PDB file of N, CA and C in Angstrom:
ATOM      1  N   MET A   1       0.843  -1.196  -0.018  1.00  0.00           N
ATOM      2  CA  MET A   1      -0.056  -0.005   0.012  1.00  0.00           C
ATOM      3  C   MET A   1       0.781   1.279   0.036  1.00  0.00           C
ATOM      4  N   GLU A   2       2.006   1.259   0.738  1.00  0.00           N
ATOM      5  CA  GLU A   2       2.752   2.350   0.790  1.00  0.00           C
ATOM      6  C   GLU A   2       3.446   2.680  -0.511  1.00  0.00           C
ATOM      7  N   ASN A   3       3.826   1.610  -1.422  1.00  0.00           N
ATOM      8  CA  ASN A   3       4.429   1.933  -2.611  1.00  0.00           C
ATOM      9  C   ASN A   3       3.411   2.566  -3.566  1.00  0.00           C
ATOM     10  N   ILE A   4       2.030   2.199  -3.418  1.00  0.00           N
ATOM     11  CA  ILE A   4       1.071   2.840  -4.288  1.00  0.00           C
ATOM     12  C   ILE A   4       0.972   4.256  -3.867  1.00  0.00           C
ATOM     13  N   GLN A   5       0.891   4.631  -2.606  1.00  0.00           N
ATOM     14  CA  GLN A   5       0.783   6.017  -2.301  1.00  0.00           C
ATOM     15  C   GLN A   5       1.941   6.835  -2.767  1.00  0.00           C
ATOM     16  N   LYS A   6       3.216   6.246  -2.621  1.00  0.00           N
ATOM     17  CA  LYS A   6       4.368   6.827  -3.108  1.00  0.00           C
ATOM     18  C   LYS A   6       4.234   7.264  -4.660  1.00  0.00           C
ATOM     19  N   LYS A   7       3.710   6.251  -5.440  1.00  0.00           N
ATOM     20  CA  LYS A   7       3.592   6.229  -6.904  1.00  0.00           C
ATOM     21  C   LYS A   7       2.645   7.437  -7.273  1.00  0.00           C
ATOM     22  N   LEU A   8       1.577   7.512  -6.388  1.00  0.00           N
ATOM     23  CA  LEU A   8       0.375   8.476  -6.778  1.00  0.00           C
ATOM     24  C   LEU A   8       0.848   9.859  -6.369  1.00  0.00           C
ATOM     25  N   HIS A   9       1.666  10.064  -5.362  1.00  0.00           N
ATOM     26  CA  HIS A   9       2.052  11.462  -5.000  1.00  0.00           C
ATOM     27  C   HIS A   9       3.379  11.743  -5.419  1.00  0.00           C
ATOM     28  N   ARG A  10       3.463  12.822  -6.379  1.00  0.00           N
ATOM     29  CA  ARG A  10       4.774  13.330  -6.770  1.00  0.00           C
ATOM     30  C   ARG A  10       4.977  14.740  -6.401  1.00  0.00           C
ATOM     31  N   LYS A  11       6.225  15.147  -6.356  1.00  0.00           N
ATOM     32  CA  LYS A  11       6.571  16.555  -5.964  1.00  0.00           C
ATOM     33  C   LYS A  11       6.013  17.510  -6.824  1.00  0.00           C
ATOM     34  N   SER A  12       5.513  18.531  -6.322  1.00  0.00           N
ATOM     35  CA  SER A  12       4.877  19.587  -7.160  1.00  0.00           C
ATOM     36  C   SER A  12       5.972  20.477  -7.842  1.00  0.00           C
ATOM     37  N   ILE A  13       5.848  20.758  -9.080  1.00  0.00           N
ATOM     38  CA  ILE A  13       6.818  21.753  -9.785  1.00  0.00           C
ATOM     39  C   ILE A  13       6.404  23.145  -9.761  1.00  0.00           C
ATOM     40  N   ARG A  14       5.302  23.371  -8.923  1.00  0.00           N
ATOM     41  CA  ARG A  14       4.798  24.627  -8.953  1.00  0.00           C
ATOM     42  C   ARG A  14       5.718  25.563  -8.113  1.00  0.00           C
ATOM     43  N   ILE A  15       5.850  26.933  -8.571  1.00  0.00           N
ATOM     44  CA  ILE A  15       6.618  27.798  -7.789  1.00  0.00           C
ATOM     45  C   ILE A  15       5.908  28.236  -6.547  1.00  0.00           C
ATOM     46  N   PRO A  16       6.534  28.035  -5.310  1.00  0.00           N
ATOM     47  CA  PRO A  16       5.896  28.202  -3.918  1.00  0.00           C
ATOM     48  C   PRO A  16       5.455  29.669  -3.911  1.00  0.00           C
ATOM     49  N   GLY A  17       4.180  29.963  -3.674  1.00  0.00           N
ATOM     50  CA  GLY A  17       3.703  31.317  -3.431  1.00  0.00           C
ATOM     51  C   GLY A  17       3.398  32.053  -4.761  1.00  0.00           C
ATOM     52  N   TYR A  18       3.548  31.504  -5.924  1.00  0.00           N
ATOM     53  CA  TYR A  18       3.217  32.213  -7.144  1.00  0.00           C
ATOM     54  C   TYR A  18       1.706  32.137  -7.514  1.00  0.00           C
ATOM     55  N   ASN A  19       1.241  33.250  -7.896  1.00  0.00           N
ATOM     56  CA  ASN A  19      -0.181  33.351  -8.152  1.00  0.00           C
ATOM     57  C   ASN A  19      -0.509  32.931  -9.742  1.00  0.00           C
ATOM     58  N   TYR A  20      -0.885  31.609 -10.019  1.00  0.00           N
ATOM     59  CA  TYR A  20      -0.937  31.216 -11.232  1.00  0.00           C
ATOM     60  C   TYR A  20      -2.126  31.819 -12.059  1.00  0.00           C
ATOM     61  N   THR A  21      -2.867  32.740 -11.502  1.00  0.00           N
ATOM     62  CA  THR A  21      -3.895  33.493 -12.255  1.00  0.00           C
ATOM     63  C   THR A  21      -3.390  34.724 -12.790  1.00  0.00           C
ATOM     64  N   LEU A  22      -2.138  35.027 -12.625  1.00  0.00           N
ATOM     65  CA  LEU A  22      -1.394  36.284 -13.202  1.00  0.00           C
ATOM     66  C   LEU A  22      -1.298  36.212 -14.733  1.00  0.00           C
ATOM     67  N   VAL A  23      -1.269  37.333 -15.375  1.00  0.00           N
ATOM     68  CA  VAL A  23      -1.036  37.271 -16.711  1.00  0.00           C
ATOM     69  C   VAL A  23       0.242  36.602 -17.159  1.00  0.00           C
ATOM     70  N   GLY A  24       0.194  35.700 -18.057  1.00  0.00           N
ATOM     71  CA  GLY A  24       1.424  35.109 -18.520  1.00  0.00           C
ATOM     72  C   GLY A  24       1.282  33.892 -19.416  1.00  0.00           C
ATOM     73  N   GLY A  25       2.319  33.382 -19.762  1.00  0.00           N
ATOM     74  CA  GLY A  25       2.197  32.136 -20.605  1.00  0.00           C
ATOM     75  C   GLY A  25       2.586  30.922 -19.637  1.00  0.00           C
ATOM     76  N   TYR A  26       1.861  29.958 -19.905  1.00  0.00           N
ATOM     77  CA  TYR A  26       2.109  28.660 -18.968  1.00  0.00           C
ATOM     78  C   TYR A  26       2.325  27.443 -19.855  1.00  0.00           C
ATOM     79  N   PHE A  27       3.310  26.698 -19.665  1.00  0.00           N
ATOM     80  CA  PHE A  27       3.504  25.401 -20.449  1.00  0.00           C
ATOM     81  C   PHE A  27       2.913  24.225 -19.504  1.00  0.00           C
ATOM     82  N   ILE A  28       1.949  23.605 -20.123  1.00  0.00           N
ATOM     83  CA  ILE A  28       1.255  22.491 -19.455  1.00  0.00           C
ATOM     84  C   ILE A  28       1.413  21.205 -20.056  1.00  0.00           C
ATOM     85  N   THR A  29       1.226  20.053 -19.378  1.00  0.00           N
ATOM     86  CA  THR A  29       1.306  18.738 -19.816  1.00  0.00           C
ATOM     87  C   THR A  29       0.049  18.125 -19.211  1.00  0.00           C
ATOM     88  N   LEU A  30      -0.832  17.485 -19.985  1.00  0.00           N
ATOM     89  CA  LEU A  30      -1.931  16.823 -19.504  1.00  0.00           C
ATOM     90  C   LEU A  30      -1.777  15.237 -19.946  1.00  0.00           C
ATOM     91  N   CYS A  31      -2.029  14.294 -19.076  1.00  0.00           N
ATOM     92  CA  CYS A  31      -1.762  12.945 -19.342  1.00  0.00           C
ATOM     93  C   CYS A  31      -3.057  12.265 -19.370  1.00  0.00           C
ATOM     94  N   THR A  32      -3.082  11.132 -20.116  1.00  0.00           N
ATOM     95  CA  THR A  32      -4.448  10.271 -20.019  1.00  0.00           C
ATOM     96  C   THR A  32      -4.366   9.380 -18.766  1.00  0.00           C
ATOM     97  N   GLY A  33      -5.658   8.976 -18.394  1.00  0.00           N
ATOM     98  CA  GLY A  33      -5.621   8.108 -17.227  1.00  0.00           C
ATOM     99  C   GLY A  33      -4.815   6.844 -17.424  1.00  0.00           C
ATOM    100  N   ASP A  34      -3.963   6.394 -16.463  1.00  0.00           N
ATOM    101  CA  ASP A  34      -3.089   5.351 -16.512  1.00  0.00           C
ATOM    102  C   ASP A  34      -2.149   5.366 -17.675  1.00  0.00           C
ATOM    103  N   LYS A  35      -1.931   6.645 -18.090  1.00  0.00           N
ATOM    104  CA  LYS A  35      -1.150   6.856 -19.311  1.00  0.00           C
ATOM    105  C   LYS A  35      -1.443   5.909 -20.561  1.00  0.00           C
ATOM    106  N   LYS A  36      -2.767   5.571 -20.667  1.00  0.00           N
ATOM    107  CA  LYS A  36      -3.110   4.739 -21.850  1.00  0.00           C
ATOM    108  C   LYS A  36      -3.039   5.530 -23.182  1.00  0.00           C
ATOM    109  N   CYS A  37      -2.438   4.879 -24.107  1.00  0.00           N
ATOM    110  CA  CYS A  37      -2.322   5.505 -25.407  1.00  0.00           C
ATOM    111  C   CYS A  37      -3.670   5.490 -26.212  1.00  0.00           C
ATOM    112  N   ILE A  38      -4.552   6.451 -25.689  1.00  0.00           N
ATOM    113  CA  ILE A  38      -5.825   6.591 -26.358  1.00  0.00           C
ATOM    114  C   ILE A  38      -6.039   7.809 -27.452  1.00  0.00           C
ATOM    115  N   LEU A  39      -4.971   8.556 -27.405  1.00  0.00           N
ATOM    116  CA  LEU A  39      -5.083   9.821 -28.212  1.00  0.00           C
ATOM    117  C   LEU A  39      -4.574   9.519 -29.748  1.00  0.00           C
ATOM    118  N   GLY A  40      -3.788   8.463 -29.832  1.00  0.00           N
ATOM    119  CA  GLY A  40      -3.424   8.158 -31.366  1.00  0.00           C
ATOM    120  C   GLY A  40      -2.268   7.198 -31.263  1.00  0.00           C
ATOM    121  N   ASP A  41      -1.515   6.987 -32.312  1.00  0.00           N
ATOM    122  CA  ASP A  41      -0.434   6.012 -32.264  1.00  0.00           C
ATOM    123  C   ASP A  41       0.598   6.707 -33.250  1.00  0.00           C
ATOM    124  N   VAL A  42       1.892   6.435 -33.094  1.00  0.00           N
ATOM    125  CA  VAL A  42       3.059   6.685 -33.895  1.00  0.00           C
ATOM    126  C   VAL A  42       3.211   5.733 -35.103  1.00  0.00           C
ATOM    127  N   GLN A  43       3.403   6.485 -36.188  1.00  0.00           N
ATOM    128  CA  GLN A  43       3.671   5.623 -37.535  1.00  0.00           C
ATOM    129  C   GLN A  43       4.648   6.526 -38.269  1.00  0.00           C
ATOM    130  N   ASP A  44       5.677   5.971 -38.760  1.00  0.00           N
ATOM    131  CA  ASP A  44       6.608   6.837 -39.498  1.00  0.00           C
ATOM    132  C   ASP A  44       6.979   8.168 -38.860  1.00  0.00           C
ATOM    133  N   ASN A  45       7.256   8.112 -37.594  1.00  0.00           N
ATOM    134  CA  ASN A  45       7.786   9.252 -36.869  1.00  0.00           C
ATOM    135  C   ASN A  45       6.791  10.479 -36.791  1.00  0.00           C
ATOM    136  N   SER A  46       5.475  10.080 -36.891  1.00  0.00           N
ATOM    137  CA  SER A  46       4.415  11.003 -36.645  1.00  0.00           C
ATOM    138  C   SER A  46       3.260  10.515 -35.980  1.00  0.00           C
ATOM    139  N   VAL A  47       2.377  11.217 -35.236  1.00  0.00           N
ATOM    140  CA  VAL A  47       1.342  10.825 -34.468  1.00  0.00           C
ATOM    141  C   VAL A  47       0.034  10.851 -35.265  1.00  0.00           C
ATOM    142  N   ASN A  48      -0.517   9.781 -35.422  1.00  0.00           N
ATOM    143  CA  ASN A  48      -1.941   9.533 -36.215  1.00  0.00           C
ATOM    144  C   ASN A  48      -2.870   9.675 -35.058  1.00  0.00           C
ATOM    145  N   LEU A  49      -3.755  10.854 -35.051  1.00  0.00           N
ATOM    146  CA  LEU A  49      -4.721  10.975 -33.910  1.00  0.00           C
ATOM    147  C   LEU A  49      -5.732   9.861 -34.020  1.00  0.00           C
ATOM    148  N   SER A  50      -6.328   9.490 -32.968  1.00  0.00           N
ATOM    149  CA  SER A  50      -7.425   8.572 -32.759  1.00  0.00           C
ATOM    150  C   SER A  50      -8.692   9.507 -32.867  1.00  0.00           C
ATOM    151  N   GLY A  51      -9.842   8.980 -32.711  1.00  0.00           N
ATOM    152  CA  GLY A  51     -11.033   9.778 -32.586  1.00  0.00           C
ATOM    153  C   GLY A  51     -10.985  10.592 -31.439  1.00  0.00           C
ATOM    154  N   VAL A  52     -10.616  10.029 -30.255  1.00  0.00           N
ATOM    155  CA  VAL A  52     -10.450  10.804 -29.026  1.00  0.00           C
ATOM    156  C   VAL A  52      -9.357  11.852 -29.176  1.00  0.00           C
ATOM    157  N   GLY A  53      -8.179  11.560 -29.838  1.00  0.00           N
ATOM    158  CA  GLY A  53      -7.148  12.630 -30.119  1.00  0.00           C
ATOM    159  C   GLY A  53      -7.651  13.789 -31.038  1.00  0.00           C
ATOM    160  N   GLU A  54      -8.598  13.550 -31.938  1.00  0.00           N
ATOM    161  CA  GLU A  54      -9.149  14.526 -32.727  1.00  0.00           C
ATOM    162  C   GLU A  54     -10.231  15.489 -31.884  1.00  0.00           C
ATOM    163  N   ILE A  55     -10.751  14.764 -31.005  1.00  0.00           N
ATOM    164  CA  ILE A  55     -11.692  15.659 -29.993  1.00  0.00           C
ATOM    165  C   ILE A  55     -10.693  16.590 -29.177  1.00  0.00           C
ATOM    166  N   VAL A  56      -9.611  16.045 -28.719  1.00  0.00           N
ATOM    167  CA  VAL A  56      -8.776  16.750 -27.828  1.00  0.00           C
ATOM    168  C   VAL A  56      -8.230  17.990 -28.725  1.00  0.00           C
ATOM    169  N   ARG A  57      -7.878  17.683 -29.874  1.00  0.00           N
ATOM    170  CA  ARG A  57      -7.189  18.740 -30.805  1.00  0.00           C
ATOM    171  C   ARG A  57      -8.358  19.792 -30.827  1.00  0.00           C
ATOM    172  N   LYS A  58      -9.599  19.393 -31.349  1.00  0.00           N
ATOM    173  CA  LYS A  58     -10.510  20.417 -31.455  1.00  0.00           C
ATOM    174  C   LYS A  58     -10.957  21.230 -30.206  1.00  0.00           C
ATOM    175  N   GLU A  59     -10.965  20.538 -29.129  1.00  0.00           N
ATOM    176  CA  GLU A  59     -11.304  21.201 -27.895  1.00  0.00           C
ATOM    177  C   GLU A  59     -10.173  22.184 -27.583  1.00  0.00           C
ATOM    178  N   TRP A  60      -8.918  21.773 -27.719  1.00  0.00           N
ATOM    179  CA  TRP A  60      -7.829  22.832 -27.437  1.00  0.00           C
ATOM    180  C   TRP A  60      -8.051  24.010 -28.350  1.00  0.00           C
ATOM    181  N   LEU A  61      -8.313  23.900 -29.495  1.00  0.00           N
ATOM    182  CA  LEU A  61      -8.527  25.111 -30.317  1.00  0.00           C
ATOM    183  C   LEU A  61      -9.712  25.888 -30.012  1.00  0.00           C
ATOM    184  N   ARG A  62     -10.709  25.221 -29.454  1.00  0.00           N
ATOM    185  CA  ARG A  62     -12.026  25.855 -29.067  1.00  0.00           C
ATOM    186  C   ARG A  62     -12.047  26.505 -27.711  1.00  0.00           C
ATOM    187  N   THR A  63     -11.021  26.129 -26.986  1.00  0.00           N
ATOM    188  CA  THR A  63     -10.792  26.726 -25.504  1.00  0.00           C
ATOM    189  C   THR A  63     -10.982  28.343 -25.564  1.00  0.00           C
ATOM    190  N   GLN A  64     -10.161  28.982 -26.343  1.00  0.00           N
ATOM    191  CA  GLN A  64     -10.113  30.419 -26.341  1.00  0.00           C
ATOM    192  C   GLN A  64     -11.464  31.049 -26.790  1.00  0.00           C
ATOM    193  N   GLU A  65     -12.255  30.327 -27.490  1.00  0.00           N
ATOM    194  CA  GLU A  65     -13.572  30.850 -27.856  1.00  0.00           C
ATOM    195  C   GLU A  65     -14.486  30.928 -26.727  1.00  0.00           C
ATOM    196  N   LEU A  66     -14.368  29.880 -25.881  1.00  0.00           N
ATOM    197  CA  LEU A  66     -15.335  29.797 -24.744  1.00  0.00           C
ATOM    198  C   LEU A  66     -14.706  30.547 -23.578  1.00  0.00           C
ATOM    199  N   ARG A  67     -13.478  30.826 -23.370  1.00  0.00           N
ATOM    200  CA  ARG A  67     -12.947  31.442 -22.204  1.00  0.00           C
ATOM    201  C   ARG A  67     -12.293  32.723 -22.503  1.00  0.00           C
ATOM    202  N   PRO A  68     -12.879  33.796 -22.350  1.00  0.00           N
ATOM    203  CA  PRO A  68     -12.344  35.186 -22.558  1.00  0.00           C
ATOM    204  C   PRO A  68     -11.082  35.407 -21.658  1.00  0.00           C
ATOM    205  N   GLY A  69     -10.083  35.986 -22.220  1.00  0.00           N
ATOM    206  CA  GLY A  69      -8.923  36.202 -21.545  1.00  0.00           C
ATOM    207  C   GLY A  69      -7.856  35.112 -21.653  1.00  0.00           C
ATOM    208  N   VAL A  70      -8.138  33.946 -22.293  1.00  0.00           N
ATOM    209  CA  VAL A  70      -7.177  32.878 -22.452  1.00  0.00           C
ATOM    210  C   VAL A  70      -7.023  32.678 -23.963  1.00  0.00           C
ATOM    211  N   ALA A  71      -5.769  32.476 -24.347  1.00  0.00           N
ATOM    212  CA  ALA A  71      -5.372  32.089 -25.684  1.00  0.00           C
ATOM    213  C   ALA A  71      -4.536  30.937 -25.608  1.00  0.00           C
ATOM    214  N   MET A  72      -4.940  30.052 -26.633  1.00  0.00           N
ATOM    215  CA  MET A  72      -4.118  28.803 -26.669  1.00  0.00           C
ATOM    216  C   MET A  72      -2.963  28.938 -27.725  1.00  0.00           C
ATOM    217  N   ASP A  73      -1.853  28.605 -27.273  1.00  0.00           N
ATOM    218  CA  ASP A  73      -0.765  28.667 -28.330  1.00  0.00           C
ATOM    219  C   ASP A  73      -0.296  27.427 -28.764  1.00  0.00           C
ATOM    220  N   GLU A  74       0.963  27.174 -29.105  1.00  0.00           N
ATOM    221  CA  GLU A  74       1.374  25.798 -29.709  1.00  0.00           C
ATOM    222  C   GLU A  74       1.152  24.760 -28.770  1.00  0.00           C
ATOM    223  N   PHE A  75       0.825  23.569 -29.325  1.00  0.00           N
ATOM    224  CA  PHE A  75       0.656  22.480 -28.727  1.00  0.00           C
ATOM    225  C   PHE A  75       0.915  21.157 -29.470  1.00  0.00           C
ATOM    226  N   VAL A  76       1.095  20.088 -28.925  1.00  0.00           N
ATOM    227  CA  VAL A  76       1.440  18.851 -29.605  1.00  0.00           C
ATOM    228  C   VAL A  76       0.727  17.728 -28.811  1.00  0.00           C
ATOM    229  N   ILE A  77       0.093  16.945 -29.573  1.00  0.00           N
ATOM    230  CA  ILE A  77      -0.624  15.808 -29.000  1.00  0.00           C
ATOM    231  C   ILE A  77       0.296  14.493 -29.320  1.00  0.00           C
ATOM    232  N   MET A  78       0.434  13.790 -28.180  1.00  0.00           N
ATOM    233  CA  MET A  78       1.148  12.459 -28.255  1.00  0.00           C
ATOM    234  C   MET A  78       0.132  11.400 -27.947  1.00  0.00           C
ATOM    235  N   PRO A  79       0.542  10.036 -28.075  1.00  0.00           N
ATOM    236  CA  PRO A  79      -0.439   9.017 -27.822  1.00  0.00           C
ATOM    237  C   PRO A  79      -1.000   8.973 -26.465  1.00  0.00           C
ATOM    238  N   ASN A  80      -0.350   9.422 -25.319  1.00  0.00           N
ATOM    239  CA  ASN A  80      -0.880   9.325 -24.081  1.00  0.00           C
ATOM    240  C   ASN A  80      -0.729  10.626 -23.383  1.00  0.00           C
ATOM    241  N   HIS A  81      -0.462  11.809 -24.009  1.00  0.00           N
ATOM    242  CA  HIS A  81      -0.423  13.119 -23.299  1.00  0.00           C
ATOM    243  C   HIS A  81      -0.453  14.162 -24.354  1.00  0.00           C
ATOM    244  N   ILE A  82      -0.566  15.377 -23.771  1.00  0.00           N
ATOM    245  CA  ILE A  82      -0.488  16.640 -24.679  1.00  0.00           C
ATOM    246  C   ILE A  82       0.289  17.602 -24.002  1.00  0.00           C
ATOM    247  N   HIS A  83       1.159  18.387 -24.737  1.00  0.00           N
ATOM    248  CA  HIS A  83       1.997  19.499 -24.194  1.00  0.00           C
ATOM    249  C   HIS A  83       1.326  20.656 -24.906  1.00  0.00           C
ATOM    250  N   GLY A  84       1.302  21.828 -24.169  1.00  0.00           N
ATOM    251  CA  GLY A  84       0.881  23.018 -24.723  1.00  0.00           C
ATOM    252  C   GLY A  84       1.152  24.325 -24.017  1.00  0.00           C
ATOM    253  N   ILE A  85       1.000  25.359 -24.558  1.00  0.00           N
ATOM    254  CA  ILE A  85       1.221  26.623 -23.857  1.00  0.00           C
ATOM    255  C   ILE A  85      -0.108  27.449 -23.944  1.00  0.00           C
ATOM    256  N   ILE A  86      -0.433  27.910 -22.599  1.00  0.00           N
ATOM    257  CA  ILE A  86      -1.708  28.592 -22.479  1.00  0.00           C
ATOM    258  C   ILE A  86      -1.464  29.951 -22.124  1.00  0.00           C
ATOM    259  N   ARG A  87      -1.846  31.017 -22.684  1.00  0.00           N
ATOM    260  CA  ARG A  87      -1.591  32.467 -22.326  1.00  0.00           C
ATOM    261  C   ARG A  87      -2.765  32.915 -21.645  1.00  0.00           C
ATOM    262  N   VAL A  88      -2.706  33.312 -20.366  1.00  0.00           N
ATOM    263  CA  VAL A  88      -3.644  33.810 -19.548  1.00  0.00           C
ATOM    264  C   VAL A  88      -3.693  35.354 -19.386  1.00  0.00           C
ATOM    265  N   GLY A  89      -4.641  36.081 -19.453  1.00  0.00           N
ATOM    266  CA  GLY A  89      -4.817  37.568 -19.348  1.00  0.00           C
ATOM    267  C   GLY A  89      -4.666  38.137 -20.711  1.00  0.00           C
ATOM    268  N   VAL A  90      -5.056  37.526 -21.722  1.00  0.00           N
ATOM    269  CA  VAL A  90      -4.991  38.022 -23.073  1.00  0.00           C
ATOM    270  C   VAL A  90      -6.218  39.090 -23.130  1.00  0.00           C
ATOM    271  N   GLY A  91      -5.777  40.320 -23.644  1.00  0.00           N
ATOM    272  CA  GLY A  91      -6.980  41.180 -23.675  1.00  0.00           C
ATOM    273  C   GLY A  91      -7.063  42.126 -22.483  1.00  0.00           C
ATOM    274  N   ARG A  92      -6.289  41.919 -21.414  1.00  0.00           N
ATOM    275  CA  ARG A  92      -6.404  42.658 -20.267  1.00  0.00           C
ATOM    276  C   ARG A  92      -5.592  44.035 -20.386  1.00  0.00           C
ATOM    277  N   GLY A  93      -4.949  44.285 -21.480  1.00  0.00           N
ATOM    278  CA  GLY A  93      -4.190  45.550 -21.658  1.00  0.00           C
ATOM    279  C   GLY A  93      -2.887  45.469 -21.102  1.00  0.00           C
ATOM    280  N   THR A  94      -2.377  44.210 -20.684  1.00  0.00           N
ATOM    281  CA  THR A  94      -1.063  44.067 -20.113  1.00  0.00           C
ATOM    282  C   THR A  94      -0.282  43.194 -20.968  1.00  0.00           C
ATOM    283  N   ALA A  95       1.036  43.412 -21.170  1.00  0.00           N
ATOM    284  CA  ALA A  95       1.891  42.647 -22.054  1.00  0.00           C
ATOM    285  C   ALA A  95       1.925  41.239 -21.495  1.00  0.00           C
ATOM    286  N   CYS A  96       1.895  40.337 -22.437  1.00  0.00           N
ATOM    287  CA  CYS A  96       2.058  38.748 -22.057  1.00  0.00           C
ATOM    288  C   CYS A  96       3.379  38.494 -21.624  1.00  0.00           C
ATOM    289  N   ARG A  97       3.514  37.951 -20.329  1.00  0.00           N
ATOM    290  CA  ARG A  97       4.978  37.629 -19.820  1.00  0.00           C
ATOM    291  C   ARG A  97       4.969  36.278 -19.251  1.00  0.00           C
ATOM    292  N   ALA A  98       5.926  35.610 -19.495  1.00  0.00           N
ATOM    293  CA  ALA A  98       5.985  34.289 -18.997  1.00  0.00           C
ATOM    294  C   ALA A  98       6.557  34.369 -17.600  1.00  0.00           C
ATOM    295  N   PRO A  99       6.066  33.568 -16.611  1.00  0.00           N
ATOM    296  CA  PRO A  99       6.371  33.557 -15.169  1.00  0.00           C
ATOM    297  C   PRO A  99       7.929  33.244 -15.010  1.00  0.00           C
TER     298      PRO A  99
END
């Protein structure tokens, strides 16, 4: 049981005391449950998205339409995770700065 708890708890990489609602660009990684490869598969050095992967791609692009002040930047979808950059505070009149 102790090994399972250690596996489920990992050290946070957040900056202590930093307010993540501030204007800026944030690099994120989202993983599938149990790291299952449900978003696509790799063939000839490129990812072919599955139906679920296509939904993830469309929703990534649609997020900024649904959430004012948020802009979705570059992203890449892998078979079991997605990496992307989200810019928070877009349109608030403040230059976008990375933390």
